[in-house]
Coordinates of C-alpha atoms in Angstrom, one line a residue:
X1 CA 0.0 0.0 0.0
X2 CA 1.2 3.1 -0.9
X3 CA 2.6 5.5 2.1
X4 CA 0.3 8.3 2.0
X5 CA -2.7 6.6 1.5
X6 CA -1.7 4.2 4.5
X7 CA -0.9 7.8 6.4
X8 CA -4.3 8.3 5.8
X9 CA -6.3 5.5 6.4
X10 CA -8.6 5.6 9.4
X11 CA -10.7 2.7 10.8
X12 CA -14.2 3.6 12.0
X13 CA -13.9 6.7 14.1
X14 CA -16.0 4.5 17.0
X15 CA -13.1 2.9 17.3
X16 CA -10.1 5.2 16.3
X17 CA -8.0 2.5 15.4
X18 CA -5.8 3.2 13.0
X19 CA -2.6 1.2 10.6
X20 CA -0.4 3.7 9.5
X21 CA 3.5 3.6 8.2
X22 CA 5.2 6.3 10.2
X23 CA 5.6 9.3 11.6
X24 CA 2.7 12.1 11.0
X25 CA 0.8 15.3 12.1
X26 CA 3.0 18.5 11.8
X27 CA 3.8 19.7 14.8
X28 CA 3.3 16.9 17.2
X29 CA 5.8 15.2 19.7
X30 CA 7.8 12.5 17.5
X31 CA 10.1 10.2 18.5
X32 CA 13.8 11.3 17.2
X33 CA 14.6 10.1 13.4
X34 CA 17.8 8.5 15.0
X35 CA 15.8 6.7 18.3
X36 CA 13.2 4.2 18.8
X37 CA 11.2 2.5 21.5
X38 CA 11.2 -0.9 21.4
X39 CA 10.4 -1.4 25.3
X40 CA 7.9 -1.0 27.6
X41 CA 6.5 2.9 27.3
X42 CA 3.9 5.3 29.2
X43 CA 3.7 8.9 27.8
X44 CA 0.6 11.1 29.4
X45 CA -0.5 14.6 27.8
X46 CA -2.4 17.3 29.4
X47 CA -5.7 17.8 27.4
X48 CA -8.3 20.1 27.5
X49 CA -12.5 19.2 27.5
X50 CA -13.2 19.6 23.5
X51 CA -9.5 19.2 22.7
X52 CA -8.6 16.2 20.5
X53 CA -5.5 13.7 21.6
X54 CA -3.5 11.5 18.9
X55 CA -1.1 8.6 19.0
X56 CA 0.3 6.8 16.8
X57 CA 3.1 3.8 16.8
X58 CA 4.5 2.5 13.2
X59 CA 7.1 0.0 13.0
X60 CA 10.9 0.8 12.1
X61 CA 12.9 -1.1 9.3
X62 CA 15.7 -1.5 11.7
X63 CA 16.9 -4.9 12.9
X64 CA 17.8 -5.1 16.6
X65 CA 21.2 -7.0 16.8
X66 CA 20.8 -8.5 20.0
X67 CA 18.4 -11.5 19.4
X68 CA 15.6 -10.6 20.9
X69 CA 12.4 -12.4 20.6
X70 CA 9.6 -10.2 18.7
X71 CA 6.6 -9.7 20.8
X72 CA 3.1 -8.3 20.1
X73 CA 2.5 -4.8 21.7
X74 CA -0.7 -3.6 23.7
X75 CA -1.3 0.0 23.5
X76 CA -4.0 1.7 25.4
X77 CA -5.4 5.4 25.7
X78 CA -7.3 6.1 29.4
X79 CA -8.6 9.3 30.0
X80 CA -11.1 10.7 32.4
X81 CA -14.5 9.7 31.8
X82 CA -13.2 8.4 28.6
X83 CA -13.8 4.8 27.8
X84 CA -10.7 3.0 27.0
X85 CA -9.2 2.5 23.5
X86 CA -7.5 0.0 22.9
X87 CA -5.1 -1.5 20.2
X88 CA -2.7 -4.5 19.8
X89 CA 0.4 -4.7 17.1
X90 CA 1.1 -8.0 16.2
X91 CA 5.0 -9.5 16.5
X92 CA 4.8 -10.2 13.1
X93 CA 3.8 -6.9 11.8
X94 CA 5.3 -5.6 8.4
X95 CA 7.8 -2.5 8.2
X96 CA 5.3 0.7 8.4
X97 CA 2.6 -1.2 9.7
X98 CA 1.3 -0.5 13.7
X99 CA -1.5 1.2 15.4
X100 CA -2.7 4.2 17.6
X101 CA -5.3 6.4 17.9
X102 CA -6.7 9.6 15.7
X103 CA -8.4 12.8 17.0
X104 CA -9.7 11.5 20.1
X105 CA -11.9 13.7 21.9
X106 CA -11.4 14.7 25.1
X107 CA -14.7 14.7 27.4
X108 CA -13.2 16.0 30.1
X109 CA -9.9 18.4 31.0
X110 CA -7.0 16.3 32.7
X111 CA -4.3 13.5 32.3
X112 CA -4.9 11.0 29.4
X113 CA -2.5 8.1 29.4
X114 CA -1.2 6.2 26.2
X115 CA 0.5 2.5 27.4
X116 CA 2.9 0.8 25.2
X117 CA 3.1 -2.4 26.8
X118 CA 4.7 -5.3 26.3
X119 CA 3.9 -9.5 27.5
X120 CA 5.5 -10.5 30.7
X121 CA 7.7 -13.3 28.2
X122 CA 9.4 -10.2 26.9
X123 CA 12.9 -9.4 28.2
X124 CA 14.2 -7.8 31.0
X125 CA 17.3 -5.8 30.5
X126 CA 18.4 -5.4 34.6
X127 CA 21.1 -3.3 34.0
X128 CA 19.0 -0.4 32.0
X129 CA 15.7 -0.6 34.5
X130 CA 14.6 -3.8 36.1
X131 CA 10.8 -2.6 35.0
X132 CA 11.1 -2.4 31.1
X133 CA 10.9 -5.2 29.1
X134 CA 11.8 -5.3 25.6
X135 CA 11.3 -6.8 22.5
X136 CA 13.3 -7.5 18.4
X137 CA 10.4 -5.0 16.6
X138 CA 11.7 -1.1 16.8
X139 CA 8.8 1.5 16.5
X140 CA 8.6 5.1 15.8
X141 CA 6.2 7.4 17.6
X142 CA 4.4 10.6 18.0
X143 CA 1.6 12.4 20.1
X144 CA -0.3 14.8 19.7
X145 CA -2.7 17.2 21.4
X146 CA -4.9 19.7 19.0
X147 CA -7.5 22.2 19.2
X148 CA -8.8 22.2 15.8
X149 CA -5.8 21.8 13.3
X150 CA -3.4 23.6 15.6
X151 CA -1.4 21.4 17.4
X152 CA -1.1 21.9 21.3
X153 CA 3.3 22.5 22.6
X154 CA 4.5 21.9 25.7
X155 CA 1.8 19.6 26.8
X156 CA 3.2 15.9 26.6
X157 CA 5.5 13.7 29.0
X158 CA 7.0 10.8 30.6
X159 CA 8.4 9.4 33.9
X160 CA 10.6 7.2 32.2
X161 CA 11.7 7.4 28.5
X162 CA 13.0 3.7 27.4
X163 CA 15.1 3.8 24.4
X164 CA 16.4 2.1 21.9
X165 CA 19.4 3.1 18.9
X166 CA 21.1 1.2 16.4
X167 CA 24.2 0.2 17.2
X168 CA 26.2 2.4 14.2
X169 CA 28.3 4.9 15.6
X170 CA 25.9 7.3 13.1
X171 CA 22.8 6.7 14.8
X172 CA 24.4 8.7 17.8
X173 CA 22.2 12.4 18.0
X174 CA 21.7 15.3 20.2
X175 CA 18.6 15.3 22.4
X176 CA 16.8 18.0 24.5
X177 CA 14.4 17.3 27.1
X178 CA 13.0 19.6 30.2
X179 CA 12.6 18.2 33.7
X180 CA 9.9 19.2 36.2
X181 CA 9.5 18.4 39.8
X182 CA 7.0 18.2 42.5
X183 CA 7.9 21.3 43.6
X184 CA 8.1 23.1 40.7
X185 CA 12.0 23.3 40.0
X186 CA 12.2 23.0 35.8
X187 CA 16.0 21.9 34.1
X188 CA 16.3 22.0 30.8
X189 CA 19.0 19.2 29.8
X190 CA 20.7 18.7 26.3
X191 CA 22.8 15.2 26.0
X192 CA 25.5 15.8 23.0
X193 CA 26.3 12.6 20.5
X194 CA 24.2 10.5 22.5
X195 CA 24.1 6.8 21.7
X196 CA 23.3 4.3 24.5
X197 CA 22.1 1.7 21.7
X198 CA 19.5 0.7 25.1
X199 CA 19.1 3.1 27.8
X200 CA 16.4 5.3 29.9
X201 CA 16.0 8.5 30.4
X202 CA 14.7 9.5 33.4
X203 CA 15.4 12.2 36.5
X204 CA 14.7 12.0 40.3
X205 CA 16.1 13.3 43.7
X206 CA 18.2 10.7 44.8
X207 CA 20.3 9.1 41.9
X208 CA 22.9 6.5 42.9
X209 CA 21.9 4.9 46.9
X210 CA 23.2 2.9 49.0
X211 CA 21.5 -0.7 48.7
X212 CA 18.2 -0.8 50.5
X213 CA 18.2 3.0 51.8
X214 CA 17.7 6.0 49.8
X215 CA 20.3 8.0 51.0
X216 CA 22.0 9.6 48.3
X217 CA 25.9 7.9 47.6
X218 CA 26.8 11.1 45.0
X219 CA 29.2 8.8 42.8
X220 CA 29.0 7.0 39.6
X221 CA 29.2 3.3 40.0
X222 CA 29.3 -0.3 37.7
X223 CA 26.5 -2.0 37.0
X224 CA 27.6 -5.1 39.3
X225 CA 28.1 -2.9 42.4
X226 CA 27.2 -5.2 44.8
X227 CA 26.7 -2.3 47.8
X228 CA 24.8 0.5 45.9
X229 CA 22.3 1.3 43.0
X230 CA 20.0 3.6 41.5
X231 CA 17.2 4.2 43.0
X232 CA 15.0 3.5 39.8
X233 CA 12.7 6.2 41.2
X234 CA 11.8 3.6 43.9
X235 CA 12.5 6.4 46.1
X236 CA 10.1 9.0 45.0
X237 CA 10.6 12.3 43.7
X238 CA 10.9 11.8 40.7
X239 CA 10.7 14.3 37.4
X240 CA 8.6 14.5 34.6
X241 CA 10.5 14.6 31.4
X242 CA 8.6 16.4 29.0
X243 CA 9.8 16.8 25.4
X244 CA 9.0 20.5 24.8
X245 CA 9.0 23.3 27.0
X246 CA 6.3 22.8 29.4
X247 CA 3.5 24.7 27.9
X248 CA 2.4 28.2 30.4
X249 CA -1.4 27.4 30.3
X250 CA -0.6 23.7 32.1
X251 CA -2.1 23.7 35.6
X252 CA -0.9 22.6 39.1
X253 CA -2.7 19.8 39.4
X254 CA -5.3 17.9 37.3
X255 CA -7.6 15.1 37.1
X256 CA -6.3 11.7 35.9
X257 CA -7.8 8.8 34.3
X258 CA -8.3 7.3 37.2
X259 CA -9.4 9.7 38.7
X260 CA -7.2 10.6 41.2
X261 CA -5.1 14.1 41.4
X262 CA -1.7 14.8 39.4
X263 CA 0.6 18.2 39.4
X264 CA 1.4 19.1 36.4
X265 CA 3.3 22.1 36.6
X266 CA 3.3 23.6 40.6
X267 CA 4.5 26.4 41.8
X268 CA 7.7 27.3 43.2
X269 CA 7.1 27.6 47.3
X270 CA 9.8 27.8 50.0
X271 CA 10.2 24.7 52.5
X272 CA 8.6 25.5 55.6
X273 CA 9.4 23.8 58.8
X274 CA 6.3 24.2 61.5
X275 CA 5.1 22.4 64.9
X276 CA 8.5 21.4 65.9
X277 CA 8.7 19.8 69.6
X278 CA 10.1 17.1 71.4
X279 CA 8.3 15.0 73.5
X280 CA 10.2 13.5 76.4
X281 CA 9.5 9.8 77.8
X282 CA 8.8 10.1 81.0
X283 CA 9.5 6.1 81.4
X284 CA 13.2 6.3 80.7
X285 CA 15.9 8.4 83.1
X286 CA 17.7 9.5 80.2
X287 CA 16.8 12.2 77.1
X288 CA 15.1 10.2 74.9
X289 CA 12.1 10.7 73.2
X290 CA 9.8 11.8 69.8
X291 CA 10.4 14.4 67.4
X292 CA 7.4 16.1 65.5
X293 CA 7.4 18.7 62.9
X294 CA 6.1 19.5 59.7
X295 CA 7.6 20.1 56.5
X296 CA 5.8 21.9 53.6
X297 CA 6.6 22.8 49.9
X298 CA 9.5 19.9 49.8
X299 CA 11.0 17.0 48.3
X300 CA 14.1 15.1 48.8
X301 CA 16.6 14.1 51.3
X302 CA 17.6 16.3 54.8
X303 CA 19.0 15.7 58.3
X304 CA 17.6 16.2 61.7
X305 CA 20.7 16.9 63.9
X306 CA 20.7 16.7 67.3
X307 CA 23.3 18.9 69.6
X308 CA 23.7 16.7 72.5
X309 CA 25.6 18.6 74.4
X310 CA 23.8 21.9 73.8
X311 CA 27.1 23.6 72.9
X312 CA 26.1 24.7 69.6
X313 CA 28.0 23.0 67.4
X314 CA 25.7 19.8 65.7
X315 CA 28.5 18.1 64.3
X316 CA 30.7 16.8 67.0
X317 CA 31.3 13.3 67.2
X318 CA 29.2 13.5 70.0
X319 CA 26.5 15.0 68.1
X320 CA 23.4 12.7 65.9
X321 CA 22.4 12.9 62.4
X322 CA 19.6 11.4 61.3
X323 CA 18.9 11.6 57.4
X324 CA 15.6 11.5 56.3
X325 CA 13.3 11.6 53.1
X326 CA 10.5 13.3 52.0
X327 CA 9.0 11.3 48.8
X328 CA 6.4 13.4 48.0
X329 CA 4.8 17.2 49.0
X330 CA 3.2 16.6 52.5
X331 CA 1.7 18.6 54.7
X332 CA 1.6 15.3 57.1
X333 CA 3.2 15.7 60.5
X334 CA 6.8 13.7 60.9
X335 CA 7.7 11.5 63.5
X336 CA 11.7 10.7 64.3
X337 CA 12.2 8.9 67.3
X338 CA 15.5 9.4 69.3
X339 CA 16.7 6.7 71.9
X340 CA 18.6 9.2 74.0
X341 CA 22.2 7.7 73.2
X342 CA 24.6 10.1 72.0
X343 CA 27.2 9.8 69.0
X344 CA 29.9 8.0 71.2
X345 CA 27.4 5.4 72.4
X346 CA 26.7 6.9 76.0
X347 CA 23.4 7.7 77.3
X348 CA 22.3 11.5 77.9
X349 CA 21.0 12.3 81.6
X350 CA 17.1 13.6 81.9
X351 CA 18.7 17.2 82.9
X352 CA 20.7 17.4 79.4
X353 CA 19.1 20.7 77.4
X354 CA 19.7 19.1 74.1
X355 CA 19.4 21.0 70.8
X356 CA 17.2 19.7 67.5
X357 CA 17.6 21.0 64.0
X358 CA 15.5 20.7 60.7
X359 CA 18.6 20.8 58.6
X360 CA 17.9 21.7 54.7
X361 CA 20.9 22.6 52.7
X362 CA 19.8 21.5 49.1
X363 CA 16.3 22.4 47.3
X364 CA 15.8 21.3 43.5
X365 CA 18.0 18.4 43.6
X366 CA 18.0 16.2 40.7
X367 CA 19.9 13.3 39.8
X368 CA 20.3 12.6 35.9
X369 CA 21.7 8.3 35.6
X370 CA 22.8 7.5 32.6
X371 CA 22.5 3.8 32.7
X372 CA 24.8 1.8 30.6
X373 CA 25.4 4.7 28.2
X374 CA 28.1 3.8 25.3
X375 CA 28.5 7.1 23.8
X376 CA 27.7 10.8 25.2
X377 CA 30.4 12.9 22.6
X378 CA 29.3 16.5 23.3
X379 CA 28.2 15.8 27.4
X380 CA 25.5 17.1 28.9
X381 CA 24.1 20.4 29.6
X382 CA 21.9 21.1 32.3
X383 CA 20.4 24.4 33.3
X384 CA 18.2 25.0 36.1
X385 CA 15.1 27.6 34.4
X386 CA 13.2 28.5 37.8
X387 CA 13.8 29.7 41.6
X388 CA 16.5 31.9 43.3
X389 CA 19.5 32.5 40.5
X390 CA 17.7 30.9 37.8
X391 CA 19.4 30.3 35.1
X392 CA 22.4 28.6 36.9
X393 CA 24.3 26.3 35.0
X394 CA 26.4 24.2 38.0
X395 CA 26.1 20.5 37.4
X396 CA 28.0 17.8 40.1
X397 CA 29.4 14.6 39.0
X398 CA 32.1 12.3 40.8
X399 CA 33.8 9.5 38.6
X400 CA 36.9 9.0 40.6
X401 CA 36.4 5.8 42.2
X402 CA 35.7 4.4 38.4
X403 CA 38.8 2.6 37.4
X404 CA 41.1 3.9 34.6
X405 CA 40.1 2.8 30.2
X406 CA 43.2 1.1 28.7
X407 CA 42.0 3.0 26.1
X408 CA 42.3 6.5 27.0
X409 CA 40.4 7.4 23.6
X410 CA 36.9 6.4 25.3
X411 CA 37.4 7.5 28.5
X412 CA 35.9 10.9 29.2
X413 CA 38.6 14.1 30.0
X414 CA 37.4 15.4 33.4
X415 CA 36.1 12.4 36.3
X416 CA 36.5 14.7 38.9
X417 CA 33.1 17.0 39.1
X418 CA 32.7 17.4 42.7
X419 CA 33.3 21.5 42.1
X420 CA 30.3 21.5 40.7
X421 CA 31.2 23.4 37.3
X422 CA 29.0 25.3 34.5
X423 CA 28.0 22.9 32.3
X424 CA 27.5 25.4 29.2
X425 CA 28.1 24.1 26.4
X426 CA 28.5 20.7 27.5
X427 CA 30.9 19.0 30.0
X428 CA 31.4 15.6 31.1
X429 CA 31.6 13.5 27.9
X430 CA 33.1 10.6 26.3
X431 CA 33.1 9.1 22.7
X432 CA 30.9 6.1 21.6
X433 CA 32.6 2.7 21.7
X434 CA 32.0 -0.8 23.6
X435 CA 34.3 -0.4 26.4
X436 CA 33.7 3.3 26.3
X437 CA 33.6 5.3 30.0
X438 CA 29.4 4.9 30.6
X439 CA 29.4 1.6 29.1
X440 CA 28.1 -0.8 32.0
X441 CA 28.5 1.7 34.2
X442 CA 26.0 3.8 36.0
X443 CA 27.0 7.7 35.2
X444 CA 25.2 9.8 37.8
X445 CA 25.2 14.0 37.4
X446 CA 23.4 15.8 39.6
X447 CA 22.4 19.7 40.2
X448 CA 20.8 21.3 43.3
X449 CA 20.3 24.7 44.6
X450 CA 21.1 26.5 48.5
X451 CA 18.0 25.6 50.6
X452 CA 16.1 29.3 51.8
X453 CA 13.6 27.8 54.7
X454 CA 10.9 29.5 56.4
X455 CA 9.8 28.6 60.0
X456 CA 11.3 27.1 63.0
X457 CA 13.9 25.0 62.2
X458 CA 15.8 24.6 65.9
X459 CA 14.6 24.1 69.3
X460 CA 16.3 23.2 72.6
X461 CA 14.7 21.0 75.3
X462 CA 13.8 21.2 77.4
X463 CA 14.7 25.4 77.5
X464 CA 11.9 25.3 74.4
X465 CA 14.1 28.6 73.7
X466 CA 13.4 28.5 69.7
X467 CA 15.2 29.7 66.6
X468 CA 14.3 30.4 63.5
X469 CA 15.6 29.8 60.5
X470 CA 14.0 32.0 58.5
X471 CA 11.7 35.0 59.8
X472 CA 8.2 34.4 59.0
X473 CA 5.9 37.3 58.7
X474 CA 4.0 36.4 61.7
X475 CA 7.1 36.2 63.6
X476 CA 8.1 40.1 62.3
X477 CA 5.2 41.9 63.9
X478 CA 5.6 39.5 66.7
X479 CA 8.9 40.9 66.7
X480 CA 7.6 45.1 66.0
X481 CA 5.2 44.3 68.7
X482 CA 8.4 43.8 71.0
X483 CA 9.9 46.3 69.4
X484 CA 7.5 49.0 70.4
X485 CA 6.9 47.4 74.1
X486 CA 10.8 47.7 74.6
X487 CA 10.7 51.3 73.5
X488 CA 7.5 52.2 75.6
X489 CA 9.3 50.7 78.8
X490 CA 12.9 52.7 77.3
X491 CA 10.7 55.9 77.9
X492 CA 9.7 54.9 81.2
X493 CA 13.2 54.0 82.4
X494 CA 14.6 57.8 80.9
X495 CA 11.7 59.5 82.8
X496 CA 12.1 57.7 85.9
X497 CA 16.1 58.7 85.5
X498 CA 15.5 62.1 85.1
X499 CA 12.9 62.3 88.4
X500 CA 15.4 60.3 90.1
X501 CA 18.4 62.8 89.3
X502 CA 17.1 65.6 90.0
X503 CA 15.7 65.0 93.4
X504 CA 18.8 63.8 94.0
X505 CA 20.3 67.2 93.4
X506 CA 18.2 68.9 95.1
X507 CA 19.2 67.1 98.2
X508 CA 22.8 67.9 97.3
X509 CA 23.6 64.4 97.0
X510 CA 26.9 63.7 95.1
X511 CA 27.3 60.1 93.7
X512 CA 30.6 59.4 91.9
X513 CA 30.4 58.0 88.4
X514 CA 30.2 54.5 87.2
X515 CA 32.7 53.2 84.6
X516 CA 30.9 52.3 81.4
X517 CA 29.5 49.1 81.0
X518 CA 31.8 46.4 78.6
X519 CA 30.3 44.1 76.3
X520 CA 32.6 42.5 74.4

């Protein structure tokens, strides 16, 4: 059949099924001439009641080199109050042939879902994601959300983009995706002469963790580590890659298909730390106890330090640090318990004043792993678009502990990132080759921004004498209100002086001066 007719060729639009052979629809969201899916997929768009959603999937010519098995390919649409569409590609289809969906309707504003799924007999690849399963047949793609015949930007995503390349050194290309979080940080990355033949892209807070925690390990590891990993987004707060610009009119949160509420595109709001206390237990004789606080507008990794010594310094050996996680935005009150043991082991007496900070030194923190990545030329590029400084440029990476290429040619020129240099431009590179630095290696680069907190962030117990972190407003007329009571009684003490002197020289009565006060 000839191409543009099969372009063209709609089932029934009851069921908007369609077989098409490739790529269409001017200005939707394609996959890359030089990148295909082949894997396990989920991309979601943001669409408008009355606006109309496309998809489409058409197999590639390409022939995947690793002997995979072909598989047949389920792909669903799911939408709020939108019945589901549904269909399947064969494993045997031809070259241009596939399926998707054309000029859906929306009924209903929110977050439609298109699902390109493969059997559970299809293969796992561990070392790229130990969720994606892949199959021989290579597919291009694209998405598209319209109102009328003007196609929609900025309004299509995914949590986890699974790739797939040829394995010629030409099929390496340059690629531009923006990353939004929870809490409405936005990067806009660019990977240079990227080829990593089967890879995912995907972003989160946490990056490379130590097995079984998700406390952050801030190096680049192999793929048979056997005491750390990525986190996979297992730990939460993860990014939505979106492959435009995220479009302005996108709202904070929206309906799903199931349902259930999504953000989309939040706004940017300071941490706040609030109801922080420590509640003693009155059954023990030493300073143990329960910590509650709250902790708005945030997501990621921090500490709760404990002085316990009161001497003002948190980071004496004798001193606790407890990291913790936020996953998600909560507004749900957190719990630490504390044994009453300090950091050398012995316990603290009942009479101890003890000190407890909310630490918070990093906001925006994302972790980019490139897993099993055989060629990144140019590097990477990553610019944070939003919040204090915006644009900054700083990206973090630590190769060191990696061991040395024989070939010096594929290794990349810099390991050391832990300076956190600009990225403009493109940093932290290597050429494309098996063997090459990323191959079977995870690369992690990372990117965060100084923490600005509001609240109360430090208390001592059981003084309860509390600092803040950051002024609040509430706490700046509390503090004029002082203010103005001091000056009041200031007034008071200067008139009372005055009386006081000059009866006292009307009696005649010399007193000899005081020296002057010293403050050091």
């Amino acid at each position: 059949m000839n191409k543009r007719i099969l372009h063209s060729f709609l089932f029934a639009i009851s069921t908007t099924i369609f077989a098409l052979a490739g790529v269409h629809s001017a200005g939707a969201i394609s996959s890359d001439p030089k990148m295909f899916i082949s894997g396990d997929n989920t991309f979601y768009a943001y669409v408008k009641a009355g606006e109309k959603i496309s998809a489409s999937f058409s197999k590639s010519g390409q022939v995947e080199p690793l002997g995979l098995t072909a598989e047949a390919v389920t792909v669903t649409l799911d939408g709020p109050s939108l019945p589901q569409q549904k269909c399947t590609i064969d494993k045997t289809v031809a070259v241009g042939g596939g399926c998707g969906f054309k000029d859906v309707v929306a009924p209903q504003t929110g977050v439609y879902r298109i699902d390109f799924k493969l059997p559970a007999t299809a293969t796992l690849y561990q070392q790229v994601s130990p969720t994606v399963r892949w199959n021989r047949n290579m597919f291009s793609w694209n998405v598209t959300v319209s109102e009328g015949a003007v196609a929609k930007a900025g309004r299509v995503w995914s949590e986890q983009y699974a790739i797939r390349q040829p394995i010629q050194p030409e099929y390496a290309t340059d690629l531009l995706y923006y990353y939004m979080s929870e809490n409405g940080y936005l990067y806009k990355a660019t990977y240079k002469g990227y080829n990593g033949q089967i890879s995912t892209l995907a972003a989160d807070a946490f990056g490379i963790r130590t097995n079984n925690t998700c406390k952050s390990a801030y190096q680049s590891i192999t793929v048979d580590d056997a005491k750390m990993s990525p986190s996979f987004g297992q730990c939460g707060g993860s990014y939505k890659l979106f492959f435009e610009q995220p479009s302005g009119d996108l709202p904070e949160l929206a309906k799903r298909w199931d349902d259930k509420q999504e953000w989309v595109r939040p706004s940017i709001n300071r941490p706040i730390v609030g109801g922080l206390k420590f509640n003693s237990d009155a059954s023990t004789d030493i300073q143990a106890g329960k910590i509650f606080y709250t902790l708005k507008n945030y997501v990621g990794q921090y500490e709760i330090k404990i002085d316990t010594n009161n001497d003002g310094n948190y980071d004496a050996t004798e001193d606790i640090k407890i990291t913790h996680r936020l996953d998600k935005i909560s507004n749900d009150t957190q719990e630490i318990k504390f044994d009453g043991i300090d950091g050398d082991g012995q316990p603290i007496p009942k009479s101890q004043t003890i000190g407890i900070k909310i630490n918070i030194a990093k906001i925006a923190e994302i972790h980019l792993v490139n897993a099993d990545v055989e060629g990144r030329a140019g590097g990477l590029e990553l610019v944070r678009l939003s919040g204090d400084n915006a644009p900054t440029f700083g990206m973090c990476w630590d190769d060191t502990k990696l061991e040395s290429l024989t070939s010096t040619a594929l290794a990349t020129d810099k390991p050391d990132g832990r300076s956190c240099p600009s990225s403009q431009g493109g940093v932290h590179g290597w050429r494309y080759g098996t063997g090459a630095w990323g191959d079977m290696r995870y690369i992690d680069d990372w990117a965060y921004a100084a923490a600005k907190v509001d609240g109360t962030a430090e208390i001592h117990y059981p003084e309860a004498q509390m600092t803040a972190a950051a002024t609040t407003p509430e706490r700046r007329n509390i503090g004029l209100i002082i203010a103005g009571v001091t000056g009041i009684l200031a007034m008071i003490g200067v008139f009372v002086a005055v009386r006081i002197w000059r009866h006292h020289r009307a009696l005649k009565k010399y007193q000899p001066p005081q020296p002057p006060k010293f403050t050091p």
